[in-house]
Amino acid sequence: MFNKILIANRGEIAVRVMRSCRRLGVATVAVYSEADADALFVRMADQALPIGGPAPADSYLRIDALLAAARQSGAEAIHPGYGFLSESAEFASAVETAGLVFIGPRAESMRQLGSKAGAKELMQRHGVPVVPGYTGADQDAALLAREAERIGYPLMIKAAHGGGGKGMRVVQQAAQFAEALASCQREANNAFGRDRVLLERYVERPRHIEVQIFGDRFGQLIHLNERECSAQRRYQKVLEESPSLFLDATRRAAMGAAAVAAGQAVGYQNAGTVEFIVAADGDFYFMEINTRLQVEHPVTEMVTGLDLVEWQLRVAAGEALPLRQEQIVSTGHAIELRLYAEDPEQGFLPGSGRIETLRLPPESSSLRIDAGVSAGDTVSIFYDPMIAKLIVHAADRPAALAVLRAALAEIDVLGVKSNVRFLEQLVRHPAVVEARIDTGFLDRHLDQVIVPAAAIPVLDEEARAQTLSQSSVEPDSPWARPDAWRIGHAGKRLVCFEFDGEHHEVSAHGYGGRYQLRWNGQQTLIAAARLHQGWLSYRDQQAAHRVRCRRLGADWLLFWNDQRLRLHAIVPFAVVADAVSHSDRLLAPMPGRIVALHVALGDVVTVDQELLVMEAMKMEITLRAPVAGSIAELGCETGAFVAADQLLLRWEAADA
């Protein structure tokens, strides 16, 4: 076993590798960019060395800087993590040439599999089923358009190199092909340094099922069963689980055998993942082999009880695989979700900024948290905005979903937007739980949420006032009560808050848990209201209720009908100025880099015309014209970095 290794990656990935190394007594060396100097993984490493500027090209993608850090630290091996250079044959070869051990597959295997096109051709020769398409080296746009017509629409354009959902587009009709091709090539070139693409038939309503494989230098190659990753957004996996409910024993065995055959075709060593696309009729097709550990590998670890990073280290150190194929046993059901700094209500735009509050549930035998940040850390515009992964394990799938729902309810994120509410809805969606969920409940019964919610700040205010009055000279004075008291009766209090972008006002008469609440002209009587240890209990005219809630800064979180609701408190009677209209200009929705500018000063544009393309956090965002007009001012140029809300361009409307 190694004494010291360098981890050529960052964030949650580096933290995950460190976890296994620490248990095995292997010292770890972290490398960090200027943007990551104070990051969690840097603080956790036994040693950490700077390697360059914040952009990946200036740091984590610099082979020379990584090798120099390894030599300086005395590391014996380099673990590439997943992402960045983890699938670079050039990097693996350079590590070996430097006299170090690359903790991953051989460079030759990576070269054979580094091109999706070449890999598909290789698999065809070895009898592994592949999706029909075009994988040729000729990348002439006119030829690609003709090949697209031959394959037929809808079809998929995919970057021939790399992975992670980057450089992929579904094209429904020929009129969309040219724009989708250009965007795909740009994104592929930015992410992987090469813009070659391949075309393949788009399988309607497919499932994405992958098989974990492992090989050693003695010729042994086995699989560790499958993970289903069909729940995706923009080709990024959102929910991963094992086992797949779609597979029966026969299909599972066939896919496992195909995965092993795919690995044997290139003499595969160390950890890899064979990805398949599965049609509704059960036919499966090879997509690619990811020559690295996958982000979702904890799912396999939870059902098998194995540490795959430990296996990577042992195999790289020259040991044989710890187990044979017949010794691999999977038990129970595991699911993984990814918590991101992104805004689902704004098209899942990635977020950036300082994390003011990060509350995650405690780990247990049924819950694992792989986090790459902590409270006070900054989510940078230069990298993937993942905050943490939640991985649960239980006896069966319903039990695993129950653990997941409870874990999500414990999460609080302040300072940056997060997708936690989206995840809570996802694990309750019919497509996930195979049950009918009434998503229109809130729209039809909003009063059932708004009215009792108003009792929470009222009760909280009363409790705080009572605490203060006990230390005053007149603890029993009616003036110490926060109930707008008048002679003979309690006065009216106004409770104001925002919910889902709308302003709500509820008037409250009463004190001590008994209130008359009026909202939208309707009056509700509430009795026996009590706020205690994170629960609101109360009784209305129909029944008694109990709602989980807690304070989060200036907001209140309620968990109503299995949904997370966030109510932002507003000071009553506060003067709120209307935002200045910017209908004649386009502002940057987030920090990022301009990768394509399609208009010039004086150009006339039409509604929905593509104006420019931004890249932020490894995503491309296309910005289009909301109105027709002529470009009057440009505030950016191709290649420039822009800040959030920076003026990108201004136009004069056609009807001005």
XYZ file of C-alpha atoms in Angstrom:
656
model
C 0.000 0.000 0.000
C 1.114 3.576 -0.673
C 2.391 5.864 2.097
C 1.321 9.122 0.435
C -0.809 9.999 -2.595
C -1.694 13.246 -4.336
C -5.336 13.884 -5.236
C -5.560 15.753 -8.541
C -9.065 17.051 -7.953
C -11.134 19.251 -5.666
C -14.322 19.577 -3.600
C -16.461 16.616 -2.651
C -14.333 14.350 -4.853
C -11.139 15.059 -2.959
C -12.893 14.777 0.403
C -14.281 11.369 -0.596
C -10.837 9.999 -1.527
C -9.358 11.391 1.686
C -11.962 9.520 3.727
C -10.699 6.126 2.540
C -7.044 7.141 2.694
C -7.378 8.250 6.292
C -8.926 4.917 7.263
C -6.083 3.051 5.527
C -3.343 5.237 7.003
C -2.375 6.768 3.651
C -1.300 10.428 3.812
C -3.000 12.776 1.340
C -1.768 15.788 -0.609
C -4.309 18.251 -1.973
C -3.745 20.717 -4.793
C -5.764 23.910 -5.002
C -6.417 26.883 -7.230
C -6.545 30.490 -6.052
C -10.345 30.197 -5.760
C -10.050 27.124 -3.508
C -7.403 28.317 -1.062
C -9.823 28.197 1.884
C -11.910 25.231 0.705
C -12.938 22.299 2.896
C -10.838 19.729 1.039
C -7.723 21.896 1.493
C -8.332 22.036 5.226
C -8.829 18.271 5.427
C -5.658 17.233 3.568
C -2.447 16.323 5.359
C -0.638 18.664 2.973
C -1.886 21.125 0.334
C -0.068 22.922 -2.461
C -1.203 25.768 -4.776
C -1.163 25.083 -8.515
C -2.499 28.203 -10.258
C -5.380 30.497 -11.072
C -9.096 29.904 -10.530
C -9.987 28.760 -14.055
C -9.516 24.974 -14.463
C -7.217 25.543 -17.453
C -4.887 27.485 -15.174
C -4.843 24.923 -12.364
C -6.603 21.544 -12.246
C -6.032 20.876 -15.960
C -2.285 21.696 -15.803
C -0.416 18.402 -15.994
C 2.937 20.109 -15.387
C 1.729 21.782 -12.181
C 0.212 18.540 -10.872
C 3.396 16.556 -11.473
C 5.502 19.309 -9.899
C 3.287 19.213 -6.795
C 3.606 15.425 -6.616
C 7.407 15.629 -6.775
C 7.520 18.429 -4.206
C 5.302 16.550 -1.754
C 6.947 13.163 -2.137
C 3.728 11.454 -3.216
C 4.099 7.961 -4.682
C 0.868 7.935 -6.671
C -1.793 10.269 -8.061
C -5.526 9.731 -7.728
C -7.328 11.720 -10.461
C -10.747 11.652 -8.770
C -13.578 11.991 -11.280
C -13.824 14.872 -13.717
C -10.984 17.143 -14.880
C -8.086 14.900 -16.018
C -9.461 11.627 -14.682
C -10.097 10.286 -18.211
C -7.038 11.802 -19.860
C -4.707 9.212 -21.366
C -2.117 11.972 -21.734
C -2.215 12.613 -17.984
C -2.071 8.904 -17.094
C 0.925 8.451 -19.390
C 2.688 11.517 -17.982
C 2.211 10.211 -14.442
C 3.729 6.854 -15.371
C 6.618 8.539 -17.216
C 7.343 10.600 -14.098
C 7.832 7.376 -12.152
C 4.562 7.669 -10.256
C 1.539 5.360 -10.128
C -1.697 6.465 -11.755
C -4.622 5.233 -9.631
C -6.848 4.296 -12.539
C -6.822 2.314 -15.785
C -3.845 2.013 -18.127
C -3.215 4.898 -20.503
C -3.578 2.546 -23.484
C -7.064 1.471 -22.387
C -8.037 5.102 -21.935
C -6.837 5.940 -25.446
C -8.973 3.180 -26.884
C -12.014 4.380 -24.951
C -11.339 8.129 -24.885
C -13.320 8.631 -28.064
C -16.976 7.655 -27.856
C -16.883 7.070 -31.595
C -13.871 4.769 -31.448
C -15.282 2.961 -28.431
C -18.545 2.239 -30.254
C -16.668 0.793 -33.214
C -14.528 -1.320 -30.887
C -17.568 -2.675 -29.059
C -19.283 -3.560 -32.320
C -16.289 -5.688 -33.248
C -16.542 -7.517 -29.912
C -20.254 -8.243 -30.178
C -21.478 -5.638 -27.687
C -24.747 -4.052 -28.979
C -24.528 -0.346 -29.919
C -27.028 2.315 -31.009
C -27.090 2.980 -34.781
C -25.470 6.280 -35.755
C -22.446 8.072 -37.246
C -18.997 7.921 -35.594
C -16.754 9.035 -38.452
C -13.772 11.360 -38.183
C -15.051 13.624 -40.983
C -16.679 16.508 -39.108
C -17.749 18.632 -42.061
C -21.017 20.324 -41.073
C -22.716 19.481 -44.379
C -21.724 15.815 -44.049
C -23.003 15.689 -40.482
C -26.309 17.185 -41.631
C -26.626 14.498 -44.330
C -25.798 11.756 -41.813
C -28.453 13.179 -39.512
C -31.016 12.855 -42.306
C -29.914 9.250 -42.875
C -30.234 8.340 -39.177
C -33.538 10.185 -38.868
C -34.994 12.514 -36.247
C -35.081 12.751 -33.312
C -31.364 12.141 -32.910
C -28.642 12.847 -30.377
C -25.503 14.911 -30.968
C -22.797 13.914 -28.488
C -19.258 15.099 -27.820
C -16.919 12.292 -28.859
C -14.648 12.980 -25.881
C -15.479 13.528 -22.206
C -18.684 12.946 -20.291
C -20.812 14.344 -17.479
C -23.597 15.379 -19.835
C -21.436 18.065 -21.472
C -21.677 18.541 -25.223
C -24.961 16.683 -25.725
C -28.060 17.850 -27.587
C -31.308 16.190 -28.662
C -32.463 17.482 -32.048
C -36.110 16.988 -32.946
C -36.058 18.288 -36.530
C -33.659 19.279 -39.277
C -34.221 23.026 -38.801
C -32.663 22.823 -35.332
C -29.609 20.819 -36.344
C -27.125 23.565 -37.301
C -27.617 25.616 -34.134
C -27.540 22.514 -31.896
C -24.362 21.269 -33.595
C -22.544 24.572 -33.114
C -23.570 24.783 -29.452
C -22.579 21.178 -28.819
C -19.161 21.653 -30.441
C -18.509 24.839 -28.460
C -19.405 23.209 -25.167
C -17.320 20.122 -25.971
C -14.309 22.235 -26.903
C -14.576 24.305 -23.719
C -14.988 21.233 -21.486
C -12.635 18.732 -23.140
C -10.430 20.685 -25.542
C -11.826 18.837 -28.597
C -14.989 19.511 -30.563
C -15.483 16.215 -32.418
C -19.040 14.904 -32.157
C -20.922 11.756 -33.029
C -24.539 11.251 -34.034
C -26.804 8.456 -32.913
C -30.441 7.503 -33.013
C -32.334 8.955 -30.062
C -34.087 6.170 -28.177
C -37.480 7.474 -27.035
C -38.253 7.172 -23.308
C -35.010 5.344 -22.586
C -33.603 4.102 -19.320
C -29.996 4.778 -18.368
C -28.470 1.789 -16.593
C -24.760 1.437 -15.902
C -22.647 -1.433 -14.603
C -19.654 -1.021 -12.299
C -16.642 -3.046 -13.411
C -13.254 -3.676 -11.769
C -10.116 -5.288 -13.134
C -6.634 -6.062 -11.846
C -3.261 -6.580 -13.520
C -3.615 -10.362 -13.263
C -6.391 -10.506 -15.848
C -9.313 -10.748 -13.460
C -12.312 -8.600 -14.429
C -15.643 -8.618 -12.606
C -18.760 -6.475 -12.314
C -20.402 -5.166 -9.136
C -23.957 -5.075 -10.536
C -25.895 -2.108 -11.866
C -27.007 1.392 -11.002
C -30.029 3.000 -12.632
C -29.607 6.691 -13.469
C -32.717 7.347 -15.550
C -33.823 10.423 -13.590
C -31.863 13.135 -15.380
C -32.048 16.833 -16.194
C -30.126 18.116 -19.199
C -28.355 14.731 -19.294
C -27.059 15.287 -15.768
C -28.009 12.492 -13.402
C -30.303 13.639 -10.614
C -31.216 10.409 -8.845
C -29.203 7.179 -8.922
C -30.168 3.871 -7.356
C -29.337 0.194 -7.095
C -30.754 -2.264 -7.896
C -32.774 -1.240 -10.958
C -36.440 -2.207 -10.679
C -36.531 -2.588 -14.460
C -34.112 -5.508 -14.583
C -35.040 -9.097 -13.869
C -32.408 -11.757 -13.165
C -32.006 -12.646 -16.860
C -31.517 -9.050 -18.043
C -29.192 -8.305 -15.118
C -26.985 -11.265 -15.989
C -26.936 -10.308 -19.688
C -25.939 -6.704 -18.970
C -23.303 -7.802 -16.472
C -21.801 -10.181 -19.037
C -21.846 -7.447 -21.719
C -20.112 -5.029 -19.349
C -17.363 -7.543 -18.581
C -16.944 -8.248 -22.298
C -16.602 -4.529 -22.954
C -13.856 -4.270 -20.325
C -12.044 -7.335 -21.606
C -11.973 -5.816 -25.092
C -9.394 -3.287 -23.857
C -7.742 -5.267 -21.049
C -9.325 -2.965 -18.487
C -7.763 -2.452 -15.035
C -9.009 -0.598 -11.934
C -12.488 0.964 -11.632
C -14.692 1.720 -14.630
C -18.345 2.092 -15.520
C -20.006 0.650 -18.595
C -23.038 2.754 -19.492
C -26.016 1.346 -21.381
C -29.129 2.918 -22.816
C -32.130 0.624 -22.385
C -35.232 0.741 -24.583
C -38.761 0.183 -23.304
C -38.751 -3.357 -24.684
C -35.651 -4.244 -22.654
C -33.110 -4.115 -25.490
C -29.911 -2.441 -24.308
C -27.142 -0.642 -26.191
C -23.600 0.286 -25.234
C -23.069 4.036 -24.753
C -19.568 4.384 -23.333
C -17.099 3.268 -20.697
C -16.235 5.927 -18.150
C -12.595 5.211 -17.310
C -12.825 6.454 -13.755
C -14.821 6.178 -10.576
C -18.305 7.658 -10.998
C -19.935 10.373 -8.896
C -22.653 7.853 -8.002
C -20.277 5.077 -6.871
C -21.513 5.345 -3.227
C -24.754 3.682 -4.354
C -22.794 0.544 -5.205
C -20.813 0.828 -1.989
C -23.990 0.967 0.100
C -25.543 -2.195 -1.378
C -22.316 -4.215 -1.519
C -20.665 -2.975 1.688
C -17.413 -2.373 -0.235
C -15.085 0.651 -0.358
C -14.345 1.198 -4.043
C -11.639 3.796 -3.398
C -9.845 1.230 -1.243
C -10.145 -1.251 -4.117
C -8.665 1.363 -6.459
C -5.691 1.892 -4.169
C -5.044 -1.834 -3.697
C -5.267 -2.642 -7.407
C -3.010 0.308 -8.297
C -0.496 -0.903 -5.690
C -0.306 -4.246 -7.489
C -2.690 -6.348 -5.419
C -5.268 -8.732 -6.860
C -9.000 -7.993 -6.669
C -10.169 -8.672 -3.092
C -13.197 -10.750 -4.240
C -14.250 -13.004 -7.104
C -17.434 -12.537 -9.128
C -19.413 -15.147 -7.204
C -18.538 -13.411 -3.916
C -20.210 -10.120 -4.872
C -23.473 -9.842 -2.950
C -25.883 -6.900 -3.023
C -28.445 -6.376 -0.284
C -31.257 -3.866 0.175
C -31.779 -0.730 -1.872
C -29.652 2.418 -2.114
C -30.474 5.847 -3.606
C -28.306 8.925 -4.154
C -29.377 12.551 -4.647
C -27.183 15.567 -5.369
C -27.713 18.841 -3.537
C -26.697 21.729 -5.779
C -26.380 25.478 -5.471
C -28.874 26.224 -8.228
C -32.283 27.830 -8.668
C -34.937 25.432 -10.054
C -37.397 28.318 -10.411
C -35.002 30.094 -12.793
C -34.338 27.204 -15.130
C -31.870 25.586 -12.708
C -29.360 28.379 -13.132
C -26.224 27.517 -11.120
C -25.599 29.751 -8.139
C -22.476 31.191 -6.616
C -21.569 33.037 -3.462
C -20.913 32.453 0.208
C -22.850 29.750 2.039
C -24.081 31.505 5.166
C -25.847 28.489 6.675
C -25.512 24.811 5.802
C -27.441 22.356 7.924
C -27.171 18.704 6.889
C -28.691 15.686 8.652
C -26.375 13.530 10.795
C -24.931 10.408 9.189
C -26.118 6.990 10.289
C -26.066 3.373 9.143
C -28.831 4.232 6.668
C -27.639 7.703 5.621
C -24.298 8.823 4.200
C -23.364 12.421 3.397
C -20.555 13.197 0.942
C -20.113 16.977 1.232
C -17.538 19.181 -0.396
C -18.346 22.435 1.404
C -19.305 23.672 4.843
C -20.914 26.837 6.211
C -18.791 29.861 5.382
C -17.350 28.342 2.197
C -17.850 29.945 -1.202
C -19.444 28.335 -4.245
C -17.261 29.537 -7.119
C -18.384 30.350 -10.653
C -15.487 28.299 -12.006
C -16.580 24.838 -10.867
C -19.512 22.491 -10.504
C -21.945 23.935 -7.896
C -22.474 20.690 -5.979
C -22.897 21.138 -2.230
C -23.302 17.527 -1.113
C -24.570 14.068 -2.015
C -27.118 12.208 0.097
C -26.926 8.429 -0.118
C -29.456 6.270 1.722
C -29.707 2.508 2.213
C -32.605 0.454 3.524
C -34.143 -3.000 3.227
C -36.220 -2.050 0.192
C -36.989 0.887 -2.069
C -40.000 2.326 -0.168
C -37.971 2.303 3.038
C -35.030 3.987 1.288
C -37.318 6.726 -0.060
C -38.691 7.262 3.458
C -35.160 7.743 4.824
C -34.417 10.137 1.972
C -37.508 12.258 2.610
C -36.663 12.554 6.297
C -33.071 13.516 5.481
C -34.113 16.205 2.985
C -36.427 17.756 5.594
C -33.373 18.374 7.808
C -31.479 20.397 5.201
C -31.133 24.176 5.386
C -29.088 26.260 2.953
C -28.773 30.051 3.243
C -26.644 32.443 1.225
C -27.048 30.635 -2.100
C -30.073 29.166 -3.830
C -30.386 25.389 -3.637
C -32.410 22.635 -5.287
C -33.544 21.046 -2.018
C -37.233 21.790 -2.618
C -36.983 20.327 -6.111
C -35.403 17.169 -4.656
C -38.206 16.847 -2.132
C -40.746 17.048 -4.934
C -38.740 14.643 -7.052
C -38.757 11.820 -4.493
C -42.541 12.170 -4.262
C -43.182 12.349 -8.005
C -45.317 9.560 -9.512
C -42.550 8.641 -11.932
C -40.267 7.954 -8.968
C -42.550 6.421 -6.359
C -45.124 4.877 -8.753
C -48.039 6.573 -7.012
C -50.425 9.413 -7.935
C -49.387 12.725 -6.358
C -51.720 15.695 -6.426
C -49.369 18.540 -7.341
C -52.266 20.998 -7.561
C -53.046 20.763 -3.861
C -51.459 24.088 -2.927
C -53.128 26.012 -5.744
C -56.582 24.834 -4.672
C -56.072 25.014 -0.930
C -53.599 27.845 -0.423
C -55.680 29.187 2.462
C -55.036 25.967 4.393
C -51.336 26.884 4.375
C -51.334 30.681 4.585
C -53.745 31.087 7.486
C -52.202 28.700 10.044
C -48.731 29.820 8.959
C -49.590 33.291 10.239
C -49.934 31.854 13.742
C -46.240 30.894 13.818
C -44.684 34.394 13.966
C -47.487 35.502 16.308
C -46.743 32.701 18.764
C -42.993 33.259 18.403
C -43.375 36.984 19.126
C -45.514 36.270 22.194
C -42.964 33.807 23.555
C -40.077 36.251 23.135
C -42.086 39.103 24.701
C -42.989 36.941 27.685
C -39.325 36.095 28.233
C -38.405 39.786 28.172
C -41.256 40.816 30.465
C -40.161 38.394 33.182
C -37.001 40.450 33.662
C -38.823 43.813 33.692
C -39.983 45.744 36.770
C -43.643 45.100 35.875
C -43.815 41.568 34.473
C -47.653 41.519 34.587
C -48.201 44.828 32.787
C -50.608 44.518 29.813
C -48.267 46.817 27.893
C -45.671 44.031 27.896
C -47.970 41.844 25.811
C -47.304 41.988 22.035
C -50.996 41.693 21.100
C -51.796 45.324 20.175
C -53.804 45.419 23.431
C -56.638 47.940 23.820
C -58.923 48.563 26.799
C -61.463 45.759 26.840
C -60.028 43.625 24.054
C -56.928 42.578 22.183
C -56.133 44.650 19.144
C -55.257 43.569 15.622
C -51.815 42.482 14.508
C -50.801 42.322 10.873
C -48.643 39.400 9.758
C -46.947 39.918 6.381
C -44.776 37.572 4.368
C -43.843 36.524 0.858
C -44.527 33.047 -0.457
C -43.627 31.870 -3.969
C -43.075 35.461 -5.063
C -46.436 36.780 -3.833
C -47.137 39.137 -0.937
C -49.639 37.964 1.713
C -51.172 39.793 4.700
C -53.078 38.061 7.490
C -54.738 39.998 10.297
C -54.647 38.317 13.702
C -56.932 39.045 16.680
C -56.305 37.224 19.924
C -53.589 36.090 22.303
C -52.141 33.010 23.948
C -52.940 30.441 21.255
C -56.514 31.480 20.426
C -56.874 33.663 17.340
C -59.216 34.957 14.702
C -57.227 35.007 11.460
C -58.541 36.852 8.399
C -57.085 36.438 4.894
C -58.639 37.246 1.513
C -61.947 38.154 3.136
C -62.263 34.789 4.908
C -62.067 34.316 8.674
C -60.666 31.247 10.432
C -60.836 30.497 14.164
C -57.787 28.774 15.617
C -57.650 27.438 19.165
C -54.976 25.748 21.284
C -52.185 26.906 18.961
C -48.774 26.013 20.336
C -45.243 26.314 18.986
C -42.948 23.788 20.630
C -39.654 22.150 19.604
C -40.104 22.670 15.894
C -43.805 21.810 15.670
C -46.916 23.962 15.315
C -50.010 22.309 16.742
C -53.464 23.899 16.546
C -57.166 23.205 16.218
C -59.566 24.803 13.729
C -63.295 24.292 13.119
C -62.755 20.921 11.440
C -59.897 19.095 13.181
C -56.621 19.245 15.084
C -53.394 19.615 13.120
C -49.654 19.277 13.631
C -47.153 20.881 11.233
C -43.387 20.658 11.316
C -41.677 24.072 11.130
C -38.507 25.931 12.015
C -36.960 29.360 11.693
C -34.308 29.985 9.051
C -32.927 33.512 9.317
C -35.788 35.872 8.504
C -37.816 33.014 7.068
C -40.006 30.225 8.364
C -39.929 26.728 6.884
C -43.101 24.642 6.968
C -43.375 21.026 5.863
C -46.963 20.873 4.685
C -48.475 17.898 2.878
C -44.956 16.507 2.402
C -43.756 19.705 0.732
C -41.190 22.258 1.857
C -42.658 25.782 2.002
C -40.511 28.821 2.696
C -42.226 31.972 3.995
C -40.216 35.169 4.083
C -41.232 37.505 6.919
C -41.877 41.157 6.029
C -42.154 44.055 8.453
C -45.775 45.323 8.270
C -46.276 48.743 6.699
C -42.709 48.769 5.356
C -42.333 50.880 2.246
C -41.144 48.730 -0.629
C -39.922 50.553 -3.719
C -40.840 49.071 -7.058
C -37.857 47.693 -8.936
C -36.692 49.831 -11.826
C -37.821 48.307 -15.084
C -35.030 47.073 -17.320
C -37.213 46.069 -20.276
C -34.788 47.673 -22.742
C -31.669 45.806 -21.677
C -30.246 42.367 -21.048
C -28.435 41.740 -17.762
C -26.251 38.759 -16.911
C -28.368 36.264 -14.927
C -25.256 35.041 -13.098
C -21.455 35.355 -13.195
C -19.872 33.635 -16.189
C -17.961 33.901 -19.454
C -19.299 35.024 -22.838
C -18.512 32.210 -25.271
C -20.467 33.486 -28.271
C -21.844 36.898 -29.209
C -24.194 36.708 -32.185
C -25.085 40.393 -32.623
C -23.249 43.656 -33.264
C -24.037 47.293 -32.622
C -26.917 48.416 -34.838
C -28.170 44.916 -35.661
C -31.933 44.461 -35.901
C -33.178 41.473 -33.900
C -36.489 39.636 -33.747
C -38.327 38.143 -30.794
C -36.616 35.001 -29.433
C -33.536 35.499 -31.622
C -30.355 34.106 -30.048
C -28.239 37.033 -28.819
C -25.356 35.434 -26.962
C -24.228 32.329 -25.116
C -22.783 32.335 -21.598
C -20.831 29.574 -19.910
C -21.028 29.277 -16.127
C -20.268 26.347 -13.844
C -19.698 24.035 -16.818
C -23.109 24.898 -18.344
C -24.001 26.830 -21.475
C -26.860 29.339 -21.171
C -28.396 30.786 -24.331
C -29.901 34.272 -23.948
C -32.532 35.376 -26.488
C -34.261 38.643 -27.377
C -37.518 39.171 -25.436
C -38.676 41.860 -27.894
C -37.896 43.000 -31.433
C -35.605 45.988 -31.841
C -32.115 47.205 -32.743
C -28.934 46.809 -30.661
C -28.076 50.240 -29.202
C -25.273 49.302 -26.780
C -22.945 46.351 -26.147
C -21.549 45.789 -22.669
C -19.588 42.602 -23.290
C -17.402 40.793 -25.804
C -16.608 37.189 -26.641
C -14.296 35.606 -24.057
C -14.991 38.216 -21.374
C -15.984 37.308 -17.832
C -19.079 39.128 -16.580
C -20.580 39.620 -13.126
C -24.174 38.897 -12.139
C -26.531 41.726 -13.252
C -23.850 43.255 -15.482
C -25.214 44.979 -18.591
C -24.683 42.695 -21.568
C -26.507 44.707 -24.196
C -29.253 47.294 -24.629
C -31.715 47.643 -27.478
C -34.261 50.097 -28.785
C -37.617 48.399 -29.197
C -39.078 48.299 -32.686
C -42.157 50.250 -31.563
C -40.142 52.943 -29.733
